């Protein structure tokens, strides 16, 4: 009996040990997980704002985009209501097809015509007497006017020559010259489409906001570098980020939109590589996918479809790695991300710029949802 009891007791202990092993392994894995430095999150947030202001994709979750959609619809509705009520207040359309203002103008015109005919009969008699005197005086005045016109034309020519000389001097000195010239290609690129993700009008405040964020990134980067050096990030990678940040500052100061977009994309690539040095529940492929989406968005804006297709191929490769390493790659959020990436690549291969702009924002939204879920799991 004692032997049987001992055997049963030992078996019970072994069973408890085996069942406790998975929990122990999970707790050990959680202990081994590293924390991303706050300075890296700050650099990512600043760069995302810069990318969006430069006409790139947004980096918001579905709730934020839904709220933005409702706000835009409300604004459009209010604008439409103001427009329609304003036009009906000014002119009320009559059943005959005319307006109240039009009928009043016609009545006033008929009255003035009758008065004009009566006055004309009385004035004809007076005019015949004065015509003789006016003809004599008119000949003298015409002579004086011809002399005045000659002198005024010479003055106008001299004034125009002085104005052109002043404009040339202002251009050489860097001052703005007020002239009605057609919009340059650079200004045209800022007229984004009116859509959920478009910026209707470009203002100088956009450049100011980008410059403030870019200047702030230099301070964030200076704070982040020691963390990366301790982590073993190569000097080449650090130099790549440093050069891209310096180029972004120069291009923003020069207000060169395409060069600034390219520099911001290079920064996103360098920053995505830094995440691979940290072991977290958020896979390193996700930042690379986000960077690739940014590059596709900018390439399509610049009508560089060859580069967009190259980045789309890289995007599919990164997602294949992500799917192979994911524990649960059949959940709803992961499937939404997979479908949105496939749809984006299809739009790129078909060179459909409208769908590309929509789907880059959709992919980023799904990435945000997946990151949020994985962060909750880590907590």
mmCIF file of C-alpha atoms in Angstrom:
data_model
loop_
_atom_site.group_PDB
_atom_site.id
_atom_site.type_symbol
_atom_site.label_atom_id
_atom_site.label_comp_id
_atom_site.label_asym_id
_atom_site.label_seq_id
_atom_site.Cartn_x
_atom_site.Cartn_y
_atom_site.Cartn_z
ATOM 1 C CA UNK A 1 0.000 0.000 0.000
ATOM 2 C CA UNK A 2 2.807 2.374 0.911
ATOM 3 C CA UNK A 3 4.583 1.660 -2.369
ATOM 4 C CA UNK A 4 1.419 2.321 -4.355
ATOM 5 C CA UNK A 5 0.834 5.573 -2.474
ATOM 6 C CA UNK A 6 4.428 6.646 -3.104
ATOM 7 C CA UNK A 7 4.129 5.891 -6.820
ATOM 8 C CA UNK A 8 0.878 7.818 -7.078
ATOM 9 C CA UNK A 9 2.401 10.765 -5.206
ATOM 10 C CA UNK A 10 5.483 10.833 -7.472
ATOM 11 C CA UNK A 11 3.285 10.648 -10.569
ATOM 12 C CA UNK A 12 1.197 13.557 -9.314
ATOM 13 C CA UNK A 13 4.337 15.683 -8.763
ATOM 14 C CA UNK A 14 5.638 14.870 -12.247
ATOM 15 C CA UNK A 15 2.279 15.813 -13.744
ATOM 16 C CA UNK A 16 2.341 19.185 -11.988
ATOM 17 C CA UNK A 17 5.896 19.787 -13.189
ATOM 18 C CA UNK A 18 5.045 19.014 -16.815
ATOM 19 C CA UNK A 19 1.936 21.173 -16.829
ATOM 20 C CA UNK A 20 3.859 24.074 -15.268
ATOM 21 C CA UNK A 21 6.627 24.026 -17.900
ATOM 22 C CA UNK A 22 4.772 25.977 -20.634
ATOM 23 C CA UNK A 23 3.854 28.728 -18.182
ATOM 24 C CA UNK A 24 7.442 28.877 -17.008
ATOM 25 C CA UNK A 25 8.705 29.088 -20.595
ATOM 26 C CA UNK A 26 6.274 31.914 -21.351
ATOM 27 C CA UNK A 27 7.334 33.831 -18.255
ATOM 28 C CA UNK A 28 11.001 33.361 -19.198
ATOM 29 C CA UNK A 29 10.289 34.661 -22.697
ATOM 30 C CA UNK A 30 8.511 37.709 -21.304
ATOM 31 C CA UNK A 31 11.476 38.401 -19.014
ATOM 32 C CA UNK A 32 13.832 38.202 -22.007
ATOM 33 C CA UNK A 33 11.743 40.724 -23.970
ATOM 34 C CA UNK A 34 13.389 44.124 -24.345
ATOM 35 C CA UNK A 35 11.866 47.571 -24.175
ATOM 36 C CA UNK A 36 12.156 49.983 -27.081
ATOM 37 C CA UNK A 37 13.696 53.306 -25.934
ATOM 38 C CA UNK A 38 11.212 56.163 -25.632
ATOM 39 C CA UNK A 39 13.512 58.310 -27.774
ATOM 40 C CA UNK A 40 13.052 55.846 -30.660
ATOM 41 C CA UNK A 41 9.277 56.062 -30.351
ATOM 42 C CA UNK A 42 9.596 59.857 -30.293
ATOM 43 C CA UNK A 43 11.752 59.859 -33.437
ATOM 44 C CA UNK A 44 9.210 57.607 -35.174
ATOM 45 C CA UNK A 45 6.289 59.884 -34.240
ATOM 46 C CA UNK A 46 8.094 63.018 -35.448
ATOM 47 C CA UNK A 47 9.050 61.347 -38.729
ATOM 48 C CA UNK A 48 5.495 60.087 -39.302
ATOM 49 C CA UNK A 49 4.134 63.629 -38.918
ATOM 50 C CA UNK A 50 6.735 64.935 -41.387
ATOM 51 C CA UNK A 51 5.885 62.204 -43.918
ATOM 52 C CA UNK A 52 2.154 62.952 -43.724
ATOM 53 C CA UNK A 53 2.719 66.723 -44.106
ATOM 54 C CA UNK A 54 4.902 66.057 -47.168
ATOM 55 C CA UNK A 55 1.926 64.381 -48.828
ATOM 56 C CA UNK A 56 2.684 60.857 -47.649
ATOM 57 C CA UNK A 57 0.342 58.334 -46.022
ATOM 58 C CA UNK A 58 -1.240 58.686 -42.604
ATOM 59 C CA UNK A 59 -0.312 56.508 -39.634
ATOM 60 C CA UNK A 60 -3.622 56.339 -37.795
ATOM 61 C CA UNK A 61 -5.841 53.535 -36.567
ATOM 62 C CA UNK A 62 -9.321 52.858 -37.859
ATOM 63 C CA UNK A 63 -10.997 54.825 -35.059
ATOM 64 C CA UNK A 64 -9.026 57.978 -35.900
ATOM 65 C CA UNK A 65 -9.753 57.658 -39.614
ATOM 66 C CA UNK A 66 -13.453 57.073 -38.927
ATOM 67 C CA UNK A 67 -13.551 60.215 -36.776
ATOM 68 C CA UNK A 68 -11.739 62.208 -39.465
ATOM 69 C CA UNK A 69 -14.202 60.965 -42.093
ATOM 70 C CA UNK A 70 -17.191 62.066 -40.006
ATOM 71 C CA UNK A 71 -15.638 65.500 -39.385
ATOM 72 C CA UNK A 72 -14.972 66.034 -43.106
ATOM 73 C CA UNK A 73 -18.491 64.954 -44.045
ATOM 74 C CA UNK A 74 -19.943 67.355 -41.469
ATOM 75 C CA UNK A 75 -17.841 70.242 -42.813
ATOM 76 C CA UNK A 76 -18.882 69.479 -46.408
ATOM 77 C CA UNK A 77 -22.531 69.305 -45.361
ATOM 78 C CA UNK A 78 -22.361 72.665 -43.589
ATOM 79 C CA UNK A 79 -20.614 74.256 -46.579
ATOM 80 C CA UNK A 80 -23.256 72.902 -48.951
ATOM 81 C CA UNK A 81 -26.090 74.190 -46.780
ATOM 82 C CA UNK A 82 -24.554 77.670 -46.531
ATOM 83 C CA UNK A 83 -24.068 77.800 -50.289
ATOM 84 C CA UNK A 84 -27.615 76.755 -51.147
ATOM 85 C CA UNK A 85 -29.296 79.034 -48.591
ATOM 86 C CA UNK A 86 -27.102 81.968 -49.653
ATOM 87 C CA UNK A 87 -28.046 81.718 -53.320
ATOM 88 C CA UNK A 88 -31.778 81.439 -52.634
ATOM 89 C CA UNK A 89 -31.688 84.486 -50.319
ATOM 90 C CA UNK A 90 -30.063 86.660 -52.977
ATOM 91 C CA UNK A 91 -32.318 85.772 -55.908
ATOM 92 C CA UNK A 92 -35.684 84.055 -55.656
ATOM 93 C CA UNK A 93 -36.571 82.187 -58.807
ATOM 94 C CA UNK A 94 -40.049 83.028 -60.201
ATOM 95 C CA UNK A 95 -42.407 80.598 -61.986
ATOM 96 C CA UNK A 96 -41.844 82.414 -65.295
ATOM 97 C CA UNK A 97 -38.153 81.513 -65.145
ATOM 98 C CA UNK A 98 -36.857 84.999 -64.301
ATOM 99 C CA UNK A 99 -35.908 86.527 -60.978
ATOM 100 C CA UNK A 100 -37.309 89.326 -58.851
ATOM 101 C CA UNK A 101 -34.185 91.384 -59.436
ATOM 102 C CA UNK A 102 -34.470 90.923 -63.186
ATOM 103 C CA UNK A 103 -38.084 92.154 -63.272
ATOM 104 C CA UNK A 104 -37.240 95.222 -61.162
ATOM 105 C CA UNK A 105 -34.352 96.076 -63.472
ATOM 106 C CA UNK A 106 -36.630 95.804 -66.517
ATOM 107 C CA UNK A 107 -39.255 98.130 -64.945
ATOM 108 C CA UNK A 108 -36.621 100.690 -63.986
ATOM 109 C CA UNK A 109 -35.169 100.479 -67.505
ATOM 110 C CA UNK A 110 -38.525 101.192 -69.187
ATOM 111 C CA UNK A 111 -39.119 104.223 -66.940
ATOM 112 C CA UNK A 112 -35.701 105.640 -67.675
ATOM 113 C CA UNK A 113 -36.278 105.178 -71.438
ATOM 114 C CA UNK A 114 -39.500 107.263 -71.336
ATOM 115 C CA UNK A 115 -37.806 110.020 -69.362
ATOM 116 C CA UNK A 116 -34.880 109.941 -71.764
ATOM 117 C CA UNK A 117 -37.135 110.470 -74.808
ATOM 118 C CA UNK A 118 -38.853 113.513 -73.229
ATOM 119 C CA UNK A 119 -35.568 115.071 -72.175
ATOM 120 C CA UNK A 120 -34.040 114.457 -75.596
ATOM 121 C CA UNK A 121 -36.644 116.584 -77.386
ATOM 122 C CA UNK A 122 -35.963 119.593 -75.152
ATOM 123 C CA UNK A 123 -32.191 119.215 -75.331
ATOM 124 C CA UNK A 124 -32.039 119.126 -79.140
ATOM 125 C CA UNK A 125 -33.029 122.809 -79.420
ATOM 126 C CA UNK A 126 -30.421 123.903 -76.860
ATOM 127 C CA UNK A 127 -27.696 121.779 -78.416
ATOM 128 C CA UNK A 128 -28.042 123.426 -81.871
ATOM 129 C CA UNK A 129 -27.202 126.829 -80.369
ATOM 130 C CA UNK A 130 -24.170 125.642 -78.453
ATOM 131 C CA UNK A 131 -22.710 123.446 -81.188
ATOM 132 C CA UNK A 132 -21.140 126.387 -82.986
ATOM 133 C CA UNK A 133 -19.298 127.618 -79.930
ATOM 134 C CA UNK A 134 -18.167 124.115 -78.920
ATOM 135 C CA UNK A 135 -16.774 123.345 -82.362
ATOM 136 C CA UNK A 136 -14.495 126.403 -82.228
ATOM 137 C CA UNK A 137 -13.337 125.598 -78.707
ATOM 138 C CA UNK A 138 -12.970 121.884 -79.515
ATOM 139 C CA UNK A 139 -10.373 122.524 -82.229
ATOM 140 C CA UNK A 140 -8.122 124.325 -79.756
ATOM 141 C CA UNK A 141 -8.538 121.634 -77.132
ATOM 142 C CA UNK A 142 -7.662 118.858 -79.597
ATOM 143 C CA UNK A 143 -4.362 120.560 -80.387
ATOM 144 C CA UNK A 144 -3.505 120.754 -76.702
ATOM 145 C CA UNK A 145 -4.539 117.123 -76.107
ATOM 146 C CA UNK A 146 -2.255 115.886 -78.896
ATOM 147 C CA UNK A 147 0.685 117.683 -77.323
ATOM 148 C CA UNK A 148 -0.251 116.261 -73.906
ATOM 149 C CA UNK A 149 -0.600 112.737 -75.265
ATOM 150 C CA UNK A 150 2.858 112.868 -76.819
ATOM 151 C CA UNK A 151 4.419 113.961 -73.534
ATOM 152 C CA UNK A 152 2.427 111.404 -71.486
ATOM 153 C CA UNK A 153 3.441 108.535 -73.802
ATOM 154 C CA UNK A 154 7.095 109.471 -73.302
ATOM 155 C CA UNK A 155 6.544 109.514 -69.541
ATOM 156 C CA UNK A 156 4.832 106.095 -69.663
ATOM 157 C CA UNK A 157 7.733 104.594 -71.598
ATOM 158 C CA UNK A 158 10.188 106.005 -69.096
ATOM 159 C CA UNK A 159 8.085 104.699 -66.193
ATOM 160 C CA UNK A 160 7.930 101.203 -67.666
ATOM 161 C CA UNK A 161 11.693 101.144 -68.191
ATOM 162 C CA UNK A 162 12.249 102.209 -64.578
ATOM 163 C CA UNK A 163 9.807 99.557 -63.333
ATOM 164 C CA UNK A 164 11.591 96.792 -65.226
ATOM 165 C CA UNK A 165 14.955 97.979 -63.892
ATOM 166 C CA UNK A 166 13.574 97.944 -60.337
ATOM 167 C CA UNK A 167 12.166 94.421 -60.806
ATOM 168 C CA UNK A 168 15.545 93.149 -62.052
ATOM 169 C CA UNK A 169 17.272 94.716 -59.043
ATOM 170 C CA UNK A 170 14.715 93.090 -56.690
ATOM 171 C CA UNK A 171 15.198 89.670 -58.284
ATOM 172 C CA UNK A 172 18.979 89.935 -57.952
ATOM 173 C CA UNK A 173 18.660 90.970 -54.308
ATOM 174 C CA UNK A 174 16.285 88.047 -53.530
ATOM 175 C CA UNK A 175 13.171 90.187 -52.995
ATOM 176 C CA UNK A 176 9.779 88.994 -54.234
ATOM 177 C CA UNK A 177 8.451 90.686 -57.363
ATOM 178 C CA UNK A 178 4.674 91.063 -57.632
ATOM 179 C CA UNK A 179 3.803 89.657 -61.028
ATOM 180 C CA UNK A 180 1.066 87.413 -62.278
ATOM 181 C CA UNK A 181 2.992 84.402 -63.535
ATOM 182 C CA UNK A 182 1.658 80.901 -64.146
ATOM 183 C CA UNK A 183 2.149 78.434 -61.297
ATOM 184 C CA UNK A 184 5.451 76.588 -61.368
ATOM 185 C CA UNK A 185 5.622 72.791 -61.404
ATOM 186 C CA UNK A 186 6.740 72.860 -57.764
ATOM 187 C CA UNK A 187 3.598 74.709 -56.653
ATOM 188 C CA UNK A 188 1.346 72.474 -58.731
ATOM 189 C CA UNK A 189 2.622 69.388 -56.891
ATOM 190 C CA UNK A 190 1.149 70.754 -53.660
ATOM 191 C CA UNK A 191 -2.437 70.852 -54.929
ATOM 192 C CA UNK A 192 -3.523 67.518 -53.478
ATOM 193 C CA UNK A 193 -6.841 65.948 -54.329
ATOM 194 C CA UNK A 194 -9.935 66.520 -52.208
ATOM 195 C CA UNK A 195 -10.351 63.121 -50.577
ATOM 196 C CA UNK A 196 -10.315 61.486 -47.183
ATOM 197 C CA UNK A 197 -6.508 61.437 -47.148
ATOM 198 C CA UNK A 198 -5.745 64.454 -49.357
ATOM 199 C CA UNK A 199 -4.705 67.965 -48.391
ATOM 200 C CA UNK A 200 -6.982 70.362 -50.352
ATOM 201 C CA UNK A 201 -4.677 73.385 -50.272
ATOM 202 C CA UNK A 202 -0.988 73.895 -49.564
ATOM 203 C CA UNK A 203 -0.004 76.781 -47.302
ATOM 204 C CA UNK A 204 3.337 78.155 -46.164
ATOM 205 C CA UNK A 205 2.376 76.989 -42.675
ATOM 206 C CA UNK A 206 2.898 73.405 -43.887
ATOM 207 C CA UNK A 207 6.558 74.113 -44.588
ATOM 208 C CA UNK A 208 6.879 75.869 -41.225
ATOM 209 C CA UNK A 209 5.420 72.876 -39.394
ATOM 210 C CA UNK A 210 7.720 70.473 -41.256
ATOM 211 C CA UNK A 211 10.745 72.628 -40.424
ATOM 212 C CA UNK A 212 9.853 72.725 -36.713
ATOM 213 C CA UNK A 213 9.503 68.934 -36.636
ATOM 214 C CA UNK A 214 12.725 68.412 -38.619
ATOM 215 C CA UNK A 215 14.680 70.723 -36.315
ATOM 216 C CA UNK A 216 13.297 68.848 -33.312
ATOM 217 C CA UNK A 217 14.411 65.515 -34.786
ATOM 218 C CA UNK A 218 18.053 66.586 -34.510
ATOM 219 C CA UNK A 219 17.658 66.836 -30.723
ATOM 220 C CA UNK A 220 15.794 63.517 -30.568
ATOM 221 C CA UNK A 221 18.452 61.848 -32.704
ATOM 222 C CA UNK A 222 21.259 63.172 -30.508
ATOM 223 C CA UNK A 223 19.525 61.621 -27.489
ATOM 224 C CA UNK A 224 18.932 58.302 -29.276
ATOM 225 C CA UNK A 225 22.445 57.710 -30.643
ATOM 226 C CA UNK A 226 24.074 56.595 -27.351
ATOM 227 C CA UNK A 227 21.296 54.015 -26.870
ATOM 228 C CA UNK A 228 21.903 52.590 -30.338
ATOM 229 C CA UNK A 229 25.679 52.489 -29.917
ATOM 230 C CA UNK A 230 25.266 50.486 -26.687
ATOM 231 C CA UNK A 231 22.946 48.106 -28.525
ATOM 232 C CA UNK A 232 25.569 47.421 -31.185
ATOM 233 C CA UNK A 233 24.156 49.346 -34.126
ATOM 234 C CA UNK A 234 26.861 49.688 -36.784
ATOM 235 C CA UNK A 235 28.529 52.997 -37.473
ATOM 236 C CA UNK A 236 27.454 52.760 -41.126
ATOM 237 C CA UNK A 237 23.770 52.602 -40.152
ATOM 238 C CA UNK A 238 24.168 55.558 -37.823
ATOM 239 C CA UNK A 239 25.905 57.557 -40.558
ATOM 240 C CA UNK A 240 23.121 56.721 -43.035
ATOM 241 C CA UNK A 241 20.523 58.130 -40.648
ATOM 242 C CA UNK A 242 22.693 61.174 -39.957
ATOM 243 C CA UNK A 243 23.109 61.949 -43.682
ATOM 244 C CA UNK A 244 19.414 61.470 -44.410
ATOM 245 C CA UNK A 245 18.435 63.795 -41.555
ATOM 246 C CA UNK A 246 20.891 66.471 -42.732
ATOM 247 C CA UNK A 247 19.559 66.150 -46.308
ATOM 248 C CA UNK A 248 15.969 66.467 -45.056
ATOM 249 C CA UNK A 249 16.804 69.724 -43.246
ATOM 250 C CA UNK A 250 18.468 71.153 -46.359
ATOM 251 C CA UNK A 251 15.624 70.126 -48.673
ATOM 252 C CA UNK A 252 12.975 71.512 -46.315
ATOM 253 C CA UNK A 253 14.829 74.839 -46.106
ATOM 254 C CA UNK A 254 15.018 74.902 -49.925
ATOM 255 C CA UNK A 255 11.296 73.886 -50.106
ATOM 256 C CA UNK A 256 12.151 71.078 -52.526
ATOM 257 C CA UNK A 257 9.177 68.729 -52.214
ATOM 258 C CA UNK A 258 10.483 65.687 -54.122
ATOM 259 C CA UNK A 259 13.930 65.753 -52.527
ATOM 260 C CA UNK A 260 12.355 66.168 -49.076
ATOM 261 C CA UNK A 261 10.081 63.174 -49.718
ATOM 262 C CA UNK A 262 13.061 61.020 -50.735
ATOM 263 C CA UNK A 263 15.027 62.051 -47.637
ATOM 264 C CA UNK A 264 12.080 61.259 -45.365
ATOM 265 C CA UNK A 265 11.777 57.797 -46.960
ATOM 266 C CA UNK A 266 15.495 57.127 -46.406
ATOM 267 C CA UNK A 267 15.058 58.135 -42.759
ATOM 268 C CA UNK A 268 12.171 55.690 -42.376
ATOM 269 C CA UNK A 269 14.305 52.880 -43.828
ATOM 270 C CA UNK A 270 17.199 53.608 -41.445
ATOM 271 C CA UNK A 271 14.878 53.868 -38.436
ATOM 272 C CA UNK A 272 13.173 50.578 -39.345
ATOM 273 C CA UNK A 273 16.555 48.801 -39.262
ATOM 274 C CA UNK A 274 17.143 49.997 -35.681
ATOM 275 C CA UNK A 275 14.051 48.105 -34.468
ATOM 276 C CA UNK A 276 15.608 44.785 -35.509
ATOM 277 C CA UNK A 277 18.214 45.172 -32.713
ATOM 278 C CA UNK A 278 15.516 44.866 -30.051
ATOM 279 C CA UNK A 279 13.694 41.647 -29.196
ATOM 280 C CA UNK A 280 10.026 42.474 -28.634
ATOM 281 C CA UNK A 281 6.608 40.982 -29.313
ATOM 282 C CA UNK A 282 6.310 43.363 -32.280
ATOM 283 C CA UNK A 283 8.178 41.707 -35.190
ATOM 284 C CA UNK A 284 10.978 43.627 -36.888
ATOM 285 C CA UNK A 285 9.243 43.139 -40.252
ATOM 286 C CA UNK A 286 6.405 45.502 -39.345
ATOM 287 C CA UNK A 287 8.544 48.703 -39.308
ATOM 288 C CA UNK A 288 10.100 47.614 -42.617
ATOM 289 C CA UNK A 289 6.644 47.096 -44.141
ATOM 290 C CA UNK A 290 5.605 50.563 -42.905
ATOM 291 C CA UNK A 291 8.720 52.070 -44.496
ATOM 292 C CA UNK A 292 8.014 50.270 -47.776
ATOM 293 C CA UNK A 293 4.456 51.619 -47.823
ATOM 294 C CA UNK A 294 5.850 55.153 -47.435
ATOM 295 C CA UNK A 295 8.244 54.615 -50.328
ATOM 296 C CA UNK A 296 5.459 53.301 -52.578
ATOM 297 C CA UNK A 297 3.236 56.277 -51.724
ATOM 298 C CA UNK A 298 5.952 58.829 -52.538
ATOM 299 C CA UNK A 299 7.047 56.984 -55.720
ATOM 300 C CA UNK A 300 3.509 57.062 -57.094
ATOM 301 C CA UNK A 301 3.181 60.757 -56.206
ATOM 302 C CA UNK A 302 6.371 61.332 -58.224
ATOM 303 C CA UNK A 303 5.090 59.101 -61.077
ATOM 304 C CA UNK A 304 8.027 56.691 -60.599
ATOM 305 C CA UNK A 305 6.207 53.407 -61.197
ATOM 306 C CA UNK A 306 9.396 51.359 -61.680
ATOM 307 C CA UNK A 307 10.541 52.177 -58.154
ATOM 308 C CA UNK A 308 7.021 51.614 -56.786
ATOM 309 C CA UNK A 309 6.917 48.109 -58.298
ATOM 310 C CA UNK A 310 10.377 47.315 -56.908
ATOM 311 C CA UNK A 311 9.235 48.361 -53.433
ATOM 312 C CA UNK A 312 6.021 46.342 -53.838
ATOM 313 C CA UNK A 313 8.101 43.198 -54.478
ATOM 314 C CA UNK A 314 10.160 43.886 -51.345
ATOM 315 C CA UNK A 315 6.936 44.473 -49.398
ATOM 316 C CA UNK A 316 5.627 41.011 -50.291
ATOM 317 C CA UNK A 317 8.924 39.423 -49.261
ATOM 318 C CA UNK A 318 8.850 41.138 -45.871
ATOM 319 C CA UNK A 319 5.255 40.080 -45.296
ATOM 320 C CA UNK A 320 6.129 36.455 -46.174
ATOM 321 C CA UNK A 321 8.780 36.543 -43.405
ATOM 322 C CA UNK A 322 6.272 38.099 -41.001
ATOM 323 C CA UNK A 323 3.654 35.446 -41.719
ATOM 324 C CA UNK A 324 6.135 32.569 -41.347
ATOM 325 C CA UNK A 325 7.306 33.778 -37.935
ATOM 326 C CA UNK A 326 3.898 34.773 -36.523
ATOM 327 C CA UNK A 327 2.335 32.470 -33.918
ATOM 328 C CA UNK A 328 -1.243 33.351 -34.845
ATOM 329 C CA UNK A 329 -1.326 34.351 -38.506
ATOM 330 C CA UNK A 330 -4.986 33.383 -38.981
ATOM 331 C CA UNK A 331 -6.603 35.966 -36.699
ATOM 332 C CA UNK A 332 -8.899 38.635 -38.120
ATOM 333 C CA UNK A 333 -6.444 41.564 -37.905
ATOM 334 C CA UNK A 334 -3.607 39.611 -39.519
ATOM 335 C CA UNK A 335 -5.862 38.531 -42.380
ATOM 336 C CA UNK A 336 -6.990 42.146 -42.925
ATOM 337 C CA UNK A 337 -3.324 43.190 -43.163
ATOM 338 C CA UNK A 338 -2.542 40.409 -45.640
ATOM 339 C CA UNK A 339 -5.490 41.317 -47.865
ATOM 340 C CA UNK A 340 -4.682 45.054 -47.803
ATOM 341 C CA UNK A 341 -1.032 44.400 -48.759
ATOM 342 C CA UNK A 342 -2.092 42.161 -51.661
ATOM 343 C CA UNK A 343 -4.565 44.824 -52.835
ATOM 344 C CA UNK A 344 -1.897 47.532 -52.598
ATOM 345 C CA UNK A 345 0.612 45.539 -54.650
ATOM 346 C CA UNK A 346 -2.091 44.805 -57.226
ATOM 347 C CA UNK A 347 -2.837 48.547 -57.553
ATOM 348 C CA UNK A 348 0.884 49.237 -58.026
ATOM 349 C CA UNK A 349 1.234 46.591 -60.756
ATOM 350 C CA UNK A 350 -1.855 48.018 -62.504
ATOM 351 C CA UNK A 351 -0.475 51.577 -62.071
ATOM 352 C CA UNK A 352 -3.693 52.795 -60.471
ATOM 353 C CA UNK A 353 -2.591 55.883 -58.528
ATOM 354 C CA UNK A 354 -6.018 56.526 -56.959
ATOM 355 C CA UNK A 355 -6.190 53.052 -55.390
ATOM 356 C CA UNK A 356 -2.535 53.160 -54.340
ATOM 357 C CA UNK A 357 -3.100 56.311 -52.262
ATOM 358 C CA UNK A 358 -6.149 54.786 -50.555
ATOM 359 C CA UNK A 359 -4.522 51.403 -49.922
ATOM 360 C CA UNK A 360 -1.247 52.733 -48.497
ATOM 361 C CA UNK A 361 -3.329 54.399 -45.790
ATOM 362 C CA UNK A 362 -5.338 51.202 -45.340
ATOM 363 C CA UNK A 363 -2.195 49.073 -44.848
ATOM 364 C CA UNK A 364 -0.835 51.528 -42.264
ATOM 365 C CA UNK A 365 -4.165 51.438 -40.427
ATOM 366 C CA UNK A 366 -4.061 47.628 -40.254
ATOM 367 C CA UNK A 367 -0.452 47.709 -39.046
ATOM 368 C CA UNK A 368 -1.511 50.050 -36.239
ATOM 369 C CA UNK A 369 -4.270 47.616 -35.244
ATOM 370 C CA UNK A 370 -1.862 44.668 -35.215
ATOM 371 C CA UNK A 371 0.777 46.561 -33.231
ATOM 372 C CA UNK A 372 -1.865 47.544 -30.680
ATOM 373 C CA UNK A 373 -2.930 43.922 -30.246
ATOM 374 C CA UNK A 374 0.653 42.679 -29.883
ATOM 375 C CA UNK A 375 1.460 45.431 -27.368
ATOM 376 C CA UNK A 376 -1.492 44.363 -25.214
ATOM 377 C CA UNK A 377 -0.226 40.798 -25.326
ATOM 378 C CA UNK A 378 3.198 41.955 -24.120
ATOM 379 C CA UNK A 379 1.618 43.757 -21.150
#
